[in-house]
Every structure is written in C-alpha cells, then in structure tokens.
Amino acid sequence: MTRVTDNPDHLLSLALGIAVEAAALITDGRRRGLSEVSTKSSATDMVTEYDRLSEQLIVRRILEARPDDGIVGEEGAQTVGSSGIDWVVDPIDGTTNFLYGLAGYAVSIGVRDPDGGLIGVVAVPTSAEVFTARRGGGAFCNGRLVRCSDTVDVGKALVATGFSYDPARRRRQGARIAALIDSIRDIRRFGAAAADLCYAASGRVDAYFEEFLNPWDLAAGEVIARESGCLVSSISGGPVRPASVLVATPGVFGPLRDLIASVDASLDGRATRPRPTA
Ligand code: IPD
Ligand code: CA
Ligand code: CA
C-alpha cells in the first residue's frame, strides 16, 4: 500500500547530504586516478569503478535512512519500495567528463512521490556547487535562490544540448544542430544532462534540449528547472519524458520548440504548419 507521510524538507536534507558525500567520493577518486574503465551500451558509453562505488554509497545511505523506499540507479540499483517514495540516481552524470578530467560531471539524486518529481539535488564538485529544489519551494544553488534567464529573443538564446551514445541517433542530432545554429546565439555541449538542466535553471543558458535520456539523467534536474521558472515539456510540446526533453526560459520556450519542429520537418523532407498563437 502506498504510504507517504514524509516531510519533503527532511527528504531534501537527506538527499543533499548523500549527494555531497558521493561527490566527495568521486572527487577523491578522480584525484587518485581511475583503474577500471569499460564500455556499456556503445563504444563511447563509458563506466568507471567510481560510477559503481558512488551508486553503492548512495543506495546504502538511502536504505539506512529509509528502508521502505524504492530506488533505481544507472549502475543497476533496482529496489521496489512500499512507502510511495522512489529515488532516481545517476551516481556520476557526465562520466566522459569525469574520465577525461574535465569539469562539470555531477551526482544527480531525484526523489519522486505519487504526484511526480518532489526533490532534486545535483552536486557539481568541480565548481563546488550543489543545486537543490523541492516541489513548490523554489530552486537554489549553494542555498541561494536561482531563476531562469529573462531572455525573450530565441535568436539571442544560448542553448545547451547533448548527444546520444548511439551512432545513428547522434548523426541525426548533429544534423539538427547544424540546421539550428544560425537561428540562435550559440550551442553548448557540457556533457552532463543533470548539470545542463541546472544551468538552464540558473540562467547560464537560456534553454536545453535533448533526446534519448534515461530517467536518472532527468529526475533531479527536472524539479530544479521547473522550480526556477523554466517551462518543461517534450520537444514536441507534450509532457516531458526522458526520451524527449525541452527546458527553456518562458520567452524562448515556444519559439525554440517551433524552430526545432521546422528543422526536423526539413530534415525529414516534410512541410510544417505554423502553430496557432495562444
Ligand atoms: C550522459 C550525459 C550526457 C548526455 C547523455 C547521457 P552519463 O550521461 O548526461 O550529457 O548527453 O545522453 O547519457 O552516461 O554520463 O551518465
Ligand atoms: Ca547520465
Ligand atoms: Ca551516469
């Protein structure tokens, strides 16, 4: 039976403590050097011993505090809970950055209740930042309120995106970017979806879109982006899902969605009908 009697602030502080501990673990690992590096879904989809150690730590801490909760994690965690609270964990988002010693990898911990995303915590240790949000409570970076940008002109929008590990999908994504780039300010590819969502939430980019994500890429950052004032949907404008994510500051959201639709239509050789204005 679903039982949700939890105080969201307690869940947030638990998630925050765990994310900070996991971020310290991977930072320390990066400093000492990696010894186990292998591939997963494709030759470019990497996993290290610290992805696994981070997930083990996060799962252990969640179950110590909340044994009845469900957990799903990228590196295999799959616990069915009975409390109505589920944790969705990416132990290192941006593993390629982590592997190369680049900035911007993150620990991403989302908490869901029967109404959807409740808590998001994204720790980015290379910039000593932790983004947090609780549904209805605003979005924060290191405890300071953050808001999305106030950009209204899609032509001046800085847009983050990412590419799938699947070669055919990334070819198509590359073609889309090539067709889009003249109509916006510029593109950023930081390499960690959870951080991309937080950068949209804090106005460091005006929008972010990506396809073929997994639930753990999106769970935490989605709450943070929504709470910052960003609009959030699928790329075609339906409910957001990991397979299709569009997040933008309100003035850019509609025009960017229409721009992507028209680029996709021309890549497919289709004509687009203009959307009726609201
Ligand atoms: C990846 C990153 C990347 C995104 C990929 C994700 P991982 O996650 O978030 O930015 O473009 O789609 O799979 O593999 O580093 O956890
Ligand atoms: Ca990820
Ligand atoms: Ca990961």
Coordinates of N, CA, C and O in Angstrom, one line a residue, residues 169-248:
R169 N 21.7 7.8 -33.9 CA 21.0 8.9 -33.3 C 21.8 10.1 -33.2 O 21.3 11.3 -33.4
R170 N 23.1 10.0 -32.9 CA 23.9 11.2 -32.8 C 24.2 11.8 -34.2 O 24.3 13.1 -34.2
R171 N 24.2 11.0 -35.2 CA 24.3 11.6 -36.6 C 23.1 12.6 -36.8 O 23.3 13.7 -37.3
R172 N 21.9 12.1 -36.5 CA 20.7 12.8 -36.7 C 20.7 14.1 -35.8 O 20.4 15.2 -36.2
Q173 N 21.2 13.9 -34.6 CA 21.2 15.1 -33.7 C 22.2 16.1 -34.1 O 22.0 17.3 -34.0
G174 N 23.3 15.7 -34.7 CA 24.3 16.6 -35.3 C 23.7 17.4 -36.4 O 24.0 18.6 -36.6
A175 N 23.0 16.7 -37.3 CA 22.4 17.4 -38.4 C 21.4 18.4 -38.0 O 21.3 19.5 -38.5
R176 N 20.6 18.1 -36.9 CA 19.7 19.1 -36.4 C 20.4 20.3 -35.8 O 20.0 21.5 -36.1
I177 N 21.5 20.1 -35.1 CA 22.3 21.3 -34.6 C 22.8 22.1 -35.7 O 22.7 23.4 -35.7
A178 N 23.3 21.5 -36.8 CA 23.9 22.2 -37.9 C 22.8 23.1 -38.5 O 23.1 24.2 -38.9
A179 N 21.6 22.6 -38.6 CA 20.5 23.4 -39.2 C 20.0 24.5 -38.3 O 19.4 25.5 -38.7
L180 N 20.2 24.3 -37.0 CA 19.6 25.2 -36.0 C 20.6 26.4 -35.6 O 20.1 27.5 -35.2
I181 N 21.8 26.2 -35.8 CA 22.8 27.0 -35.2 C 22.8 28.5 -35.6 O 23.1 29.4 -34.9
D182 N 22.3 28.7 -36.9 CA 22.3 30.1 -37.4 C 21.1 30.9 -36.8 O 21.0 32.1 -37.0
S183 N 20.1 30.2 -36.2 CA 18.9 30.8 -35.7 C 19.0 31.1 -34.2 O 18.0 31.6 -33.7
I184 N 20.0 30.8 -33.6 CA 20.2 31.0 -32.1 C 21.5 31.7 -31.9 O 22.3 31.8 -32.8
R185 N 21.7 32.1 -30.6 CA 23.1 32.7 -30.3 C 24.2 31.7 -30.5 O 25.2 31.9 -31.2
D186 N 24.1 30.5 -29.8 CA 25.1 29.5 -29.9 C 24.6 28.3 -29.2 O 23.6 28.3 -28.5
I187 N 25.4 27.2 -29.4 CA 25.2 25.9 -28.8 C 26.2 25.6 -27.7 O 27.4 26.0 -27.9
R188 N 25.8 25.0 -26.6 CA 26.8 24.5 -25.6 C 26.6 23.0 -25.4 O 25.4 22.5 -25.3
R189 N 27.6 22.2 -25.4 CA 27.5 20.8 -25.1 C 28.5 20.5 -23.9 O 29.7 20.4 -24.0
F190 N 27.9 20.6 -22.7 CA 28.7 20.5 -21.5 C 29.0 19.0 -21.1 O 30.0 18.7 -20.5
G191 N 28.1 18.1 -21.4 CA 28.4 16.7 -21.2 C 27.8 16.1 -20.0 O 28.2 15.0 -19.6
A192 N 26.9 16.7 -19.3 CA 26.1 16.1 -18.2 C 24.7 16.7 -18.2 O 24.5 17.9 -17.9
A193 N 23.8 15.9 -18.5 CA 22.4 16.4 -18.6 C 21.9 17.0 -17.4 O 21.2 18.1 -17.4
A194 N 22.2 16.4 -16.2 CA 21.7 17.0 -14.9 C 22.2 18.4 -14.7 O 21.5 19.3 -14.3
A195 N 23.5 18.6 -15.1 CA 24.1 19.9 -15.0 C 23.5 20.9 -16.0 O 23.2 22.1 -15.7
D196 N 23.2 20.4 -17.2 CA 22.6 21.2 -18.2 C 21.3 21.8 -17.7 O 21.0 23.0 -17.9
L197 N 20.5 20.9 -17.1 CA 19.2 21.4 -16.5 C 19.4 22.4 -15.5 O 18.6 23.4 -15.4
C198 N 20.4 22.3 -14.6 CA 20.7 23.3 -13.6 C 21.2 24.6 -14.2 O 20.9 25.7 -13.7
Y199 N 21.9 24.5 -15.3 CA 22.4 25.7 -15.9 C 21.3 26.5 -16.6 O 21.2 27.7 -16.5
A200 N 20.3 25.8 -17.1 CA 19.1 26.5 -17.5 C 18.3 27.1 -16.3 O 17.8 28.2 -16.4
A201 N 18.3 26.4 -15.2 CA 17.6 26.9 -14.0 C 18.3 28.1 -13.5 O 17.6 28.9 -12.8
S202 N 19.6 28.3 -13.7 CA 20.3 29.4 -13.1 C 20.6 30.5 -14.1 O 21.4 31.4 -13.8
G203 N 20.0 30.4 -15.3 CA 20.2 31.4 -16.3 C 21.6 31.4 -17.0 O 21.9 32.4 -17.7
R204 N 22.3 30.3 -16.8 CA 23.6 30.3 -17.5 C 23.5 29.9 -19.0 O 24.4 30.1 -19.8
V205 N 22.4 29.2 -19.3 CA 21.9 29.0 -20.7 C 20.4 29.4 -20.6 O 19.8 29.4 -19.6
D206 N 19.9 29.7 -21.8 CA 18.5 30.1 -21.9 C 17.6 28.9 -22.2 O 16.4 29.0 -22.0
A207 N 18.2 27.8 -22.6 CA 17.4 26.6 -22.9 C 18.3 25.4 -23.0 O 19.5 25.5 -23.1
Y208 N 17.6 24.2 -22.9 CA 18.3 22.9 -23.0 C 17.4 22.0 -23.7 O 16.2 21.9 -23.3
F209 N 17.8 21.2 -24.6 CA 17.0 20.1 -25.1 C 17.9 18.9 -25.4 O 19.1 19.0 -25.7
E210 N 17.3 17.7 -25.3 CA 18.0 16.5 -25.6 C 17.0 15.4 -25.7 O 15.9 15.4 -25.2
E211 N 17.3 14.4 -26.5 CA 16.5 13.2 -26.7 C 17.2 12.0 -26.1 O 18.5 12.0 -26.0
F212 N 16.5 10.9 -25.9 CA 17.1 9.6 -25.6 C 17.8 9.6 -24.2 O 18.8 8.9 -24.1
L213 N 17.4 10.4 -23.3 CA 17.9 10.3 -21.9 C 17.3 9.2 -21.2 O 16.4 8.5 -21.7
N214 N 17.9 8.9 -20.0 CA 17.3 7.9 -19.1 C 16.7 8.6 -17.9 O 17.0 9.8 -17.7
P215 N 15.8 7.9 -17.1 CA 15.2 8.6 -16.0 C 16.1 9.3 -15.1 O 15.9 10.4 -14.5
W216 N 17.3 8.7 -14.8 CA 18.3 9.2 -13.9 C 19.0 10.5 -14.4 O 19.5 11.2 -13.6
D217 N 19.0 10.7 -15.7 CA 19.5 12.0 -16.2 C 18.6 13.1 -15.9 O 19.0 14.3 -15.8
L218 N 17.3 12.8 -15.8 CA 16.3 13.9 -15.8 C 15.7 14.2 -14.4 O 15.3 15.3 -14.1
A219 N 15.6 13.1 -13.6 CA 14.8 13.2 -12.4 C 15.0 14.4 -11.5 O 14.1 15.2 -11.2
A220 N 16.3 14.6 -11.2 CA 16.6 15.7 -10.2 C 16.5 17.1 -10.9 O 15.9 18.0 -10.5
G221 N 17.2 17.2 -12.1 CA 17.3 18.4 -12.8 C 15.9 18.9 -13.3 O 15.7 20.2 -13.4
E222 N 15.0 18.0 -13.5 CA 13.6 18.5 -13.9 C 13.0 19.3 -12.8 O 12.4 20.4 -13.1
V223 N 13.1 18.8 -11.6 CA 12.5 19.6 -10.5 C 13.2 20.9 -10.3 O 12.5 22.0 -10.1
I224 N 14.5 20.9 -10.4 CA 15.2 22.2 -10.3 C 14.9 23.2 -11.4 O 14.6 24.4 -11.1
A225 N 14.8 22.7 -12.6 CA 14.4 23.6 -13.7 C 13.0 24.1 -13.6 O 12.8 25.3 -13.7
R226 N 12.1 23.3 -13.2 CA 10.7 23.8 -13.1 C 10.6 24.8 -12.0 O 10.0 25.9 -12.1
E227 N 11.3 24.5 -10.9 CA 11.2 25.5 -9.7 C 11.9 26.8 -10.0 O 11.7 27.8 -9.3
S228 N 12.8 26.8 -11.0 CA 13.5 28.1 -11.4 C 12.6 29.0 -12.2 O 13.0 30.1 -12.6
G229 N 11.5 28.4 -12.7 CA 10.6 29.2 -13.6 C 10.7 28.8 -15.1 O 10.0 29.3 -15.9
C230 N 11.6 27.8 -15.4 CA 11.7 27.3 -16.7 C 10.4 26.6 -17.1 O 9.8 26.0 -16.2
L231 N 10.0 26.6 -18.4 CA 9.0 25.7 -18.9 C 9.6 24.4 -19.3 O 10.7 24.4 -19.8
V232 N 8.9 23.3 -19.1 CA 9.5 22.0 -19.3 C 8.5 21.2 -20.1 O 7.3 21.1 -19.7
S233 N 8.9 20.6 -21.2 CA 8.0 19.7 -22.0 C 8.8 18.7 -22.8 O 10.1 18.7 -22.7
S234 N 8.2 17.9 -23.6 CA 8.9 17.1 -24.6 C 9.3 18.1 -25.7 O 8.7 19.2 -25.8
I235 N 10.1 17.7 -26.6 CA 10.5 18.6 -27.7 C 9.3 19.0 -28.6 O 9.2 20.1 -29.1
S236 N 8.3 18.1 -28.7 CA 7.1 18.4 -29.5 C 6.1 19.2 -28.7 O 5.0 19.5 -29.2
G237 N 6.3 19.4 -27.4 CA 5.4 20.1 -26.6 C 4.5 19.3 -25.7 O 3.7 19.9 -24.9
G238 N 4.6 18.0 -25.7 CA 3.8 17.1 -24.8 C 4.5 17.0 -23.4 O 5.5 17.7 -23.2
P239 N 4.0 16.2 -22.6 CA 4.6 16.0 -21.3 C 6.1 15.5 -21.4 O 6.4 14.7 -22.3
V240 N 6.9 16.1 -20.6 CA 8.4 15.8 -20.7 C 8.5 14.3 -20.3 O 7.8 13.7 -19.5
R241 N 9.5 13.6 -21.0 CA 9.8 12.3 -20.7 C 11.3 12.1 -21.0 O 11.8 12.9 -21.8
P242 N 12.0 11.1 -20.4 CA 13.4 11.1 -20.7 C 13.8 11.0 -22.2 O 14.8 11.5 -22.6
A243 N 12.9 10.4 -23.0 CA 13.2 10.3 -24.4 C 13.1 11.6 -25.1 O 13.6 11.7 -26.3
S244 N 12.6 12.6 -24.5 CA 12.4 13.9 -25.2 C 12.2 15.1 -24.2 O 11.2 15.1 -23.5
V245 N 13.2 15.9 -24.1 CA 13.3 17.0 -23.1 C 13.5 18.3 -23.7 O 14.5 18.5 -24.5
L246 N 12.6 19.3 -23.4 CA 12.9 20.7 -23.8 C 12.6 21.5 -22.6 O 11.5 21.5 -22.0
V247 N 13.6 22.3 -22.2 CA 13.5 23.2 -21.0 C 14.0 24.5 -21.4 O 15.1 24.7 -22.0
A248 N 13.2 25.6 -21.1 CA 13.6 26.9 -21.6 C 13.0 28.0 -20.7 O 11.9 27.7 -20.1

